[in-house]
Amino acid sequence: MFSDLKNKRVLITGSTAGVGLAAAQAFARQGAKVGLNGSRPESAVSATLAGLRAEGFDVAYFQADLTQSTACQQLIEAFVSHFGGIDVLVNNAGGLGGRNGLENIDDDFYDHVMNLNARSALMTTKFAIPHLRAAANKSGATSAVISTGSIAAREGGGPGAGIYAASKAWLHDIHRNWVKEFTADHIRFNIVSPGTIDTAFHEDKPQEVRDRIASTIAMGRFGRSEEVAPSFLFLASHACSGYITGQIIDVNGGQMAP
Ligand code: NAD
């Protein structure tokens, strides 16, 4: 179904676990060349990489702490040097970054959460644009930027997660601006917005909190990373979504119908 993804060069930030790793596996299964990224050294993810390579996948790992703009630039340079260009960028790196109510927020906390979720995607996209433009010109198809948003962007986030939610709303919105700036360059921008997905993101929650959250989801359970991954494939595939840009796909089991 996504056969045009074969041999596409796909960079997925924050892909050593959870949603990003499931997306990396899904792209690799389609025959894409996949760059994985995390902030930890390659030795910390060697088992994950060995598992992917054992399946015959063409993957490479690029360590970069994307809270730093220079690391975003170095990531793009390293990926392009390895694979020769970029067809698809998935801005998935992100996270809660801690919980703090408004009266406990200080500059360091604000900077950390915004750097993790907003600056990381902004700067990685900035440095990827020339390569995405070149890839679209060469292929005659569109290139794609897909960012991982959040249900929190739409409903404000849980207790202490206001800046996280706002950072994801920021991401949802800046995509709308990028559509205006780069559609003439044949680059599409779309968001995958997960609901509550069972990853390390929720590891701080006791079972009763998980049960309470699950009861707010129409499907009655958390989602799985593997259930989010196919939406990235759809939005990356020119054949499937070449006329779709500036949109948000909510993958949330009916937790919210925006
Ligand atoms: P996760 O913690 O399993 O994955 C986070 C990934 O980001 C990891 O691969 C980690 O290595 C990477 N990462 C963290 N800090 C980084 C940094 N400074 N530089 C580079 N990489 C970094 O959690 P997840 O749930 O898979 O989260 C993936 C994305 O999905 C995040 O953007 C998150 O905000 C978003 N999201 C998750 C949920 C959920 O319920 N799990 C809901 C909505 C949105």
Coordinates of N, CA and C and ligand atoms in Angstrom, one line a residue, residues 14-19 37-39 64-67 92-95 116 148-150 164 168 194-197 199-202, ligand 1:
G14 N 13.9 11.2 17.9 CA 13.4 10.6 19.1 C 12.8 9.2 18.8
S15 N 13.7 8.3 18.2 CA 13.1 7.1 17.7 C 13.8 5.8 18.4
T16 N 14.3 6.0 19.6 CA 14.9 4.8 20.2 C 13.9 4.0 21.1
A17 N 12.7 4.5 21.2 CA 11.6 3.9 22.0 C 10.3 4.4 21.6
G18 N 9.2 3.7 22.1 CA 7.9 4.2 22.0 C 7.4 4.5 20.5
V19 N 6.7 5.6 20.4 CA 6.1 6.0 19.1 C 7.1 6.1 18.0
N37 N 17.3 8.4 15.9 CA 17.9 9.5 16.7 C 17.5 9.4 18.1
G38 N 18.4 9.7 19.0 CA 18.1 9.8 20.4 C 19.3 10.7 21.0
S39 N 19.1 11.0 22.3 CA 20.1 11.9 22.9 C 21.2 11.0 23.5
A64 N 22.0 12.8 19.0 CA 21.9 14.3 19.0 C 20.9 14.7 20.0
D65 N 21.3 15.6 20.9 CA 20.3 16.1 21.9 C 19.7 17.4 21.3
L66 N 18.5 17.2 20.8 CA 17.8 18.2 20.0 C 17.3 19.4 20.7
T67 N 17.5 19.4 22.0 CA 17.2 20.7 22.7 C 18.2 21.8 22.4
N92 N 9.7 13.7 15.9 CA 8.9 13.0 17.0 C 9.5 13.2 18.4
A93 N 10.8 13.6 18.4 CA 11.4 13.8 19.7 C 10.6 14.8 20.6
G94 N 10.4 14.5 21.8 CA 9.6 15.3 22.7 C 9.3 14.6 24.0
G95 N 8.6 15.3 24.8 CA 8.2 14.7 26.1 C 7.7 15.7 27.0
L116 N 12.7 21.2 24.2 CA 12.5 19.8 23.9 C 11.4 19.6 22.9
T148 N 5.0 15.0 15.5 CA 4.2 14.3 16.5 C 3.6 15.4 17.4
G149 N 2.4 15.7 17.2 CA 1.7 16.6 18.1 C 1.2 16.0 19.3
S150 N 0.0 16.4 19.8 CA -0.6 15.7 21.0 C -2.0 16.1 21.2
Y164 N 3.9 21.9 28.3 CA 4.0 20.8 27.4 C 2.8 20.9 26.4
K168 N 3.0 21.8 22.3 CA 2.5 21.0 21.2 C 1.5 21.8 20.3
P194 N -1.2 12.0 18.8 CA -1.6 10.8 19.6 C -2.5 11.3 20.8
G195 N -3.3 10.3 21.2 CA -4.0 10.5 22.5 C -3.1 9.9 23.5
T196 N -3.6 9.0 24.3 CA -2.8 8.4 25.4 C -2.3 7.1 24.9
I197 N -1.0 7.0 24.7 CA -0.3 5.9 24.1 C 0.6 5.3 25.2
T199 N 3.5 4.2 26.5 CA 4.9 4.3 26.4 C 5.5 4.8 27.7
A200 N 6.9 5.0 27.7 CA 7.5 5.5 28.9 C 7.0 6.9 29.3
F201 N 6.3 7.5 28.4 CA 5.7 8.8 28.7 C 4.8 8.7 29.9
H202 N 4.2 7.6 30.1 CA 3.2 7.4 31.2 C 3.8 6.6 32.4
Ligands
NAD1 P1 9.2 8.0 24.8 O1 9.7 8.6 26.0 O2 9.1 6.5 24.7 O3 10.0 8.5 23.5 C1 10.6 9.7 23.4 C2 11.7 9.7 22.4 O4 12.3 11.0 22.4 C3 12.8 8.7 22.8 O5 13.3 8.0 21.6 C4 13.9 9.6 23.4 O6 15.2 9.0 23.2 C5 13.7 10.8 22.5 N1 14.2 12.0 23.2 C6 14.0 12.5 24.4 N2 14.7 13.7 24.6 C7 15.4 13.9 23.5 C8 16.3 14.9 23.1 N3 16.7 15.9 23.9 N4 16.9 14.8 21.9 C9 16.6 13.7 21.1 N5 15.7 12.8 21.4 C10 15.1 12.8 22.6 O7 7.7 8.6 24.6 P2 6.7 8.6 23.4 O8 5.4 8.5 24.1 O9 7.0 7.6 22.4 O10 6.9 10.0 22.8 C11 7.1 10.3 21.5 C12 6.4 11.6 21.1 O11 5.0 11.4 21.2 C13 6.8 12.8 21.9 O12 6.9 13.9 21.1 C14 5.5 12.9 22.8 O13 5.4 14.2 23.3 C15 4.5 12.5 21.9 N6 3.2 12.1 22.5 C16 3.1 11.0 23.3 C17 1.9 10.6 23.8 C18 1.7 9.4 24.7 O14 0.7 9.3 25.3 N7 2.7 8.6 24.8 C19 0.8 11.4 23.6 C20 0.9 12.5 22.7 C21 2.1 12.8 22.2

